[in-house]
Amino acid sequence: KDLIYSVALFKTSLSYQIVKQTGRMLLQLLSKEQSEVVDLLGKQSGRDVDKLAALAEKGCKIEFLDGIPYLAASLGVCELEVLGWMDADDHEVSLCKVVRTVNVREGEVLYADFL
């Protein structure tokens, strides 16, 4: 049985544009140790900031899964294939199937209440 996730993306984000074009994305499970990159990854646009360069400056190692970058130290990474979209005003919600998981390691998960 397929694992399914829903992911909401701002319609104005570069991530949204890329996912709409490719139909694929990665979902990363971050650890508490990675809390310092949340603002960069989630609150800044790739149109304004070279996120890969900024992560390298912070000493973060980047790896690629079929051309999509992710943090090598992530607790887990899910490759997602978009099955469909639903409009949600300034967002679109995608329904995604997990294609594969990689880089699963033990660690303390970063939850929003920690931020």
JSON list of C-alpha atoms in Angstrom, two decimals:
[
{"chain": "A", "resi": 1, "resn": "LYS", "atom": "CA", "xyz": [0.00, 0.00, 0.00]},
{"chain": "A", "resi": 2, "resn": "ASP", "atom": "CA", "xyz": [1.36, 3.43, -0.97]},
{"chain": "A", "resi": 3, "resn": "LEU", "atom": "CA", "xyz": [2.19, 6.02, 1.68]},
{"chain": "A", "resi": 4, "resn": "ILE", "atom": "CA", "xyz": [0.45, 9.32, 0.89]},
{"chain": "A", "resi": 5, "resn": "TYR", "atom": "CA", "xyz": [1.28, 12.83, 2.13]},
{"chain": "A", "resi": 6, "resn": "SER", "atom": "CA", "xyz": [-0.39, 16.17, 1.53]},
{"chain": "A", "resi": 7, "resn": "VAL", "atom": "CA", "xyz": [1.94, 19.14, 1.09]},
{"chain": "A", "resi": 8, "resn": "ALA", "atom": "CA", "xyz": [0.81, 22.79, 0.91]},
{"chain": "A", "resi": 9, "resn": "LEU", "atom": "CA", "xyz": [2.94, 25.19, -1.10]},
{"chain": "A", "resi": 10, "resn": "PHE", "atom": "CA", "xyz": [2.62, 28.97, -1.50]},
{"chain": "A", "resi": 11, "resn": "LYS", "atom": "CA", "xyz": [1.69, 29.71, -5.11]},
{"chain": "A", "resi": 12, "resn": "THR", "atom": "CA", "xyz": [4.33, 32.48, -5.22]},
{"chain": "A", "resi": 13, "resn": "SER", "atom": "CA", "xyz": [7.24, 30.29, -4.09]},
{"chain": "A", "resi": 14, "resn": "LEU", "atom": "CA", "xyz": [10.00, 28.99, -6.32]},
{"chain": "A", "resi": 15, "resn": "SER", "atom": "CA", "xyz": [9.43, 25.53, -4.84]},
{"chain": "A", "resi": 16, "resn": "TYR", "atom": "CA", "xyz": [5.82, 25.63, -6.04]},
{"chain": "A", "resi": 17, "resn": "GLN", "atom": "CA", "xyz": [6.92, 26.57, -9.56]},
{"chain": "A", "resi": 18, "resn": "ILE", "atom": "CA", "xyz": [9.49, 23.75, -9.68]},
{"chain": "A", "resi": 19, "resn": "VAL", "atom": "CA", "xyz": [7.13, 21.11, -8.26]},
{"chain": "A", "resi": 20, "resn": "LYS", "atom": "CA", "xyz": [4.36, 22.14, -10.68]},
{"chain": "A", "resi": 21, "resn": "GLN", "atom": "CA", "xyz": [6.84, 21.70, -13.57]},
{"chain": "A", "resi": 22, "resn": "THR", "atom": "CA", "xyz": [8.39, 18.41, -12.44]},
{"chain": "A", "resi": 23, "resn": "GLY", "atom": "CA", "xyz": [5.66, 16.71, -10.43]},
{"chain": "A", "resi": 24, "resn": "ARG", "atom": "CA", "xyz": [8.29, 15.71, -7.84]},
{"chain": "A", "resi": 25, "resn": "MET", "atom": "CA", "xyz": [9.67, 16.97, -4.53]},
{"chain": "A", "resi": 26, "resn": "LEU", "atom": "CA", "xyz": [11.60, 15.86, -1.49]},
{"chain": "A", "resi": 27, "resn": "LEU", "atom": "CA", "xyz": [10.27, 16.02, 2.05]},
{"chain": "A", "resi": 28, "resn": "GLN", "atom": "CA", "xyz": [13.04, 16.25, 4.66]},
{"chain": "A", "resi": 29, "resn": "LEU", "atom": "CA", "xyz": [12.71, 15.28, 8.30]},
{"chain": "A", "resi": 30, "resn": "LEU", "atom": "CA", "xyz": [15.05, 17.62, 10.18]},
{"chain": "A", "resi": 31, "resn": "SER", "atom": "CA", "xyz": [16.64, 17.16, 13.58]},
{"chain": "A", "resi": 32, "resn": "LYS", "atom": "CA", "xyz": [16.77, 19.71, 16.39]},
{"chain": "A", "resi": 33, "resn": "GLU", "atom": "CA", "xyz": [20.42, 20.22, 15.46]},
{"chain": "A", "resi": 34, "resn": "GLN", "atom": "CA", "xyz": [19.24, 21.67, 12.14]},
{"chain": "A", "resi": 35, "resn": "SER", "atom": "CA", "xyz": [16.92, 24.33, 13.62]},
{"chain": "A", "resi": 36, "resn": "GLU", "atom": "CA", "xyz": [19.27, 27.11, 12.48]},
{"chain": "A", "resi": 37, "resn": "VAL", "atom": "CA", "xyz": [18.44, 26.46, 8.81]},
{"chain": "A", "resi": 38, "resn": "VAL", "atom": "CA", "xyz": [14.64, 26.64, 9.15]},
{"chain": "A", "resi": 39, "resn": "ASP", "atom": "CA", "xyz": [14.41, 30.38, 8.46]},
{"chain": "A", "resi": 40, "resn": "LEU", "atom": "CA", "xyz": [16.63, 30.05, 5.40]},
{"chain": "A", "resi": 41, "resn": "LEU", "atom": "CA", "xyz": [14.76, 27.07, 3.98]},
{"chain": "A", "resi": 42, "resn": "GLY", "atom": "CA", "xyz": [11.22, 28.04, 4.91]},
{"chain": "A", "resi": 43, "resn": "LYS", "atom": "CA", "xyz": [11.06, 31.81, 5.10]},
{"chain": "A", "resi": 44, "resn": "GLN", "atom": "CA", "xyz": [13.28, 32.96, 2.23]},
{"chain": "A", "resi": 45, "resn": "SER", "atom": "CA", "xyz": [12.75, 32.54, -1.47]},
{"chain": "A", "resi": 46, "resn": "GLY", "atom": "CA", "xyz": [15.23, 30.80, -3.72]},
{"chain": "A", "resi": 47, "resn": "ARG", "atom": "CA", "xyz": [14.59, 33.70, -6.09]},
{"chain": "A", "resi": 48, "resn": "ASP", "atom": "CA", "xyz": [16.26, 36.06, -3.60]},
{"chain": "A", "resi": 49, "resn": "VAL", "atom": "CA", "xyz": [18.86, 33.85, -1.91]},
{"chain": "A", "resi": 50, "resn": "ASP", "atom": "CA", "xyz": [21.18, 31.12, -3.19]},
{"chain": "A", "resi": 51, "resn": "LYS", "atom": "CA", "xyz": [20.11, 28.61, -0.55]},
{"chain": "A", "resi": 52, "resn": "LEU", "atom": "CA", "xyz": [22.72, 26.01, -1.50]},
{"chain": "A", "resi": 53, "resn": "ALA", "atom": "CA", "xyz": [25.53, 28.55, -1.12]},
{"chain": "A", "resi": 54, "resn": "ALA", "atom": "CA", "xyz": [24.08, 29.81, 2.17]},
{"chain": "A", "resi": 55, "resn": "LEU", "atom": "CA", "xyz": [23.84, 26.25, 3.51]},
{"chain": "A", "resi": 56, "resn": "ALA", "atom": "CA", "xyz": [27.45, 25.56, 2.46]},
{"chain": "A", "resi": 57, "resn": "GLU", "atom": "CA", "xyz": [28.53, 28.70, 4.34]},
{"chain": "A", "resi": 58, "resn": "LYS", "atom": "CA", "xyz": [26.84, 27.26, 7.44]},
{"chain": "A", "resi": 59, "resn": "GLY", "atom": "CA", "xyz": [28.81, 24.04, 6.99]},
{"chain": "A", "resi": 60, "resn": "CYS", "atom": "CA", "xyz": [25.86, 21.96, 5.83]},
{"chain": "A", "resi": 61, "resn": "LYS", "atom": "CA", "xyz": [26.65, 19.15, 3.42]},
{"chain": "A", "resi": 62, "resn": "ILE", "atom": "CA", "xyz": [24.26, 18.91, 0.48]},
{"chain": "A", "resi": 63, "resn": "GLU", "atom": "CA", "xyz": [23.48, 15.75, -1.46]},
{"chain": "A", "resi": 64, "resn": "PHE", "atom": "CA", "xyz": [21.22, 15.21, -4.45]},
{"chain": "A", "resi": 65, "resn": "LEU", "atom": "CA", "xyz": [18.55, 12.66, -5.19]},
{"chain": "A", "resi": 66, "resn": "ASP", "atom": "CA", "xyz": [17.84, 12.59, -8.92]},
{"chain": "A", "resi": 67, "resn": "GLY", "atom": "CA", "xyz": [18.87, 16.23, -9.16]},
{"chain": "A", "resi": 68, "resn": "ILE", "atom": "CA", "xyz": [16.94, 17.48, -6.13]},
{"chain": "A", "resi": 69, "resn": "PRO", "atom": "CA", "xyz": [19.11, 18.83, -3.27]},
{"chain": "A", "resi": 70, "resn": "TYR", "atom": "CA", "xyz": [18.70, 17.83, 0.36]},
{"chain": "A", "resi": 71, "resn": "LEU", "atom": "CA", "xyz": [20.60, 18.13, 3.63]},
{"chain": "A", "resi": 72, "resn": "ALA", "atom": "CA", "xyz": [22.85, 15.10, 4.03]},
{"chain": "A", "resi": 73, "resn": "ALA", "atom": "CA", "xyz": [22.32, 15.16, 7.80]},
{"chain": "A", "resi": 74, "resn": "SER", "atom": "CA", "xyz": [18.52, 14.96, 7.56]},
{"chain": "A", "resi": 75, "resn": "LEU", "atom": "CA", "xyz": [16.94, 12.25, 9.68]},
{"chain": "A", "resi": 76, "resn": "GLY", "atom": "CA", "xyz": [15.04, 11.09, 6.64]},
{"chain": "A", "resi": 77, "resn": "VAL", "atom": "CA", "xyz": [14.18, 12.11, 3.12]},
{"chain": "A", "resi": 78, "resn": "CYS", "atom": "CA", "xyz": [11.06, 11.07, 1.19]},
{"chain": "A", "resi": 79, "resn": "GLU", "atom": "CA", "xyz": [10.92, 11.41, -2.55]},
{"chain": "A", "resi": 80, "resn": "LEU", "atom": "CA", "xyz": [7.35, 12.36, -3.43]},
{"chain": "A", "resi": 81, "resn": "GLU", "atom": "CA", "xyz": [5.45, 12.11, -6.70]},
{"chain": "A", "resi": 82, "resn": "VAL", "atom": "CA", "xyz": [2.50, 14.51, -7.05]},
{"chain": "A", "resi": 83, "resn": "LEU", "atom": "CA", "xyz": [-0.79, 12.74, -7.72]},
{"chain": "A", "resi": 84, "resn": "GLY", "atom": "CA", "xyz": [-2.99, 15.84, -7.82]},
{"chain": "A", "resi": 85, "resn": "TRP", "atom": "CA", "xyz": [-3.59, 19.41, -6.66]},
{"chain": "A", "resi": 86, "resn": "MET", "atom": "CA", "xyz": [-6.31, 21.26, -4.79]},
{"chain": "A", "resi": 87, "resn": "ASP", "atom": "CA", "xyz": [-6.63, 25.04, -4.65]},
{"chain": "A", "resi": 88, "resn": "ALA", "atom": "CA", "xyz": [-6.41, 26.60, -1.20]},
{"chain": "A", "resi": 89, "resn": "ASP", "atom": "CA", "xyz": [-6.39, 30.37, -1.86]},
{"chain": "A", "resi": 90, "resn": "ASP", "atom": "CA", "xyz": [-2.75, 31.53, -1.64]},
{"chain": "A", "resi": 91, "resn": "HIS", "atom": "CA", "xyz": [-1.58, 27.88, -1.49]},
{"chain": "A", "resi": 92, "resn": "GLU", "atom": "CA", "xyz": [-2.14, 24.75, -3.47]},
{"chain": "A", "resi": 93, "resn": "VAL", "atom": "CA", "xyz": [-2.26, 21.47, -1.64]},
{"chain": "A", "resi": 94, "resn": "SER", "atom": "CA", "xyz": [-0.66, 18.53, -3.38]},
{"chain": "A", "resi": 95, "resn": "LEU", "atom": "CA", "xyz": [-1.49, 14.92, -2.73]},
{"chain": "A", "resi": 96, "resn": "CYS", "atom": "CA", "xyz": [1.74, 12.96, -3.06]},
{"chain": "A", "resi": 97, "resn": "LYS", "atom": "CA", "xyz": [2.81, 9.34, -3.13]},
{"chain": "A", "resi": 98, "resn": "VAL", "atom": "CA", "xyz": [6.07, 8.33, -1.43]},
{"chain": "A", "resi": 99, "resn": "VAL", "atom": "CA", "xyz": [8.33, 6.90, -4.14]},
{"chain": "A", "resi": 100, "resn": "ARG", "atom": "CA", "xyz": [11.26, 6.09, -1.84]},
{"chain": "A", "resi": 101, "resn": "THR", "atom": "CA", "xyz": [12.94, 7.06, 1.40]},
{"chain": "A", "resi": 102, "resn": "VAL", "atom": "CA", "xyz": [16.64, 7.57, 2.02]},
{"chain": "A", "resi": 103, "resn": "ASN", "atom": "CA", "xyz": [19.10, 8.69, 4.63]},
{"chain": "A", "resi": 104, "resn": "VAL", "atom": "CA", "xyz": [17.09, 7.49, 7.60]},
{"chain": "A", "resi": 105, "resn": "ARG", "atom": "CA", "xyz": [19.07, 7.88, 10.82]},
{"chain": "A", "resi": 106, "resn": "GLU", "atom": "CA", "xyz": [18.36, 8.15, 14.51]},
{"chain": "A", "resi": 107, "resn": "GLY", "atom": "CA", "xyz": [18.04, 11.57, 16.09]},
{"chain": "A", "resi": 108, "resn": "GLU", "atom": "CA", "xyz": [15.76, 14.00, 17.89]},
{"chain": "A", "resi": 109, "resn": "VAL", "atom": "CA", "xyz": [13.08, 15.24, 15.48]},
{"chain": "A", "resi": 110, "resn": "LEU", "atom": "CA", "xyz": [12.65, 19.00, 15.02]},
{"chain": "A", "resi": 111, "resn": "TYR", "atom": "CA", "xyz": [9.04, 19.88, 15.83]},
{"chain": "A", "resi": 112, "resn": "ALA", "atom": "CA", "xyz": [7.49, 23.34, 15.35]},
{"chain": "A", "resi": 113, "resn": "ASP", "atom": "CA", "xyz": [7.04, 23.83, 19.09]},
{"chain": "A", "resi": 114, "resn": "PHE", "atom": "CA", "xyz": [10.86, 23.72, 19.47]},
{"chain": "A", "resi": 115, "resn": "LEU", "atom": "CA", "xyz": [11.27, 26.69, 17.15]}
]
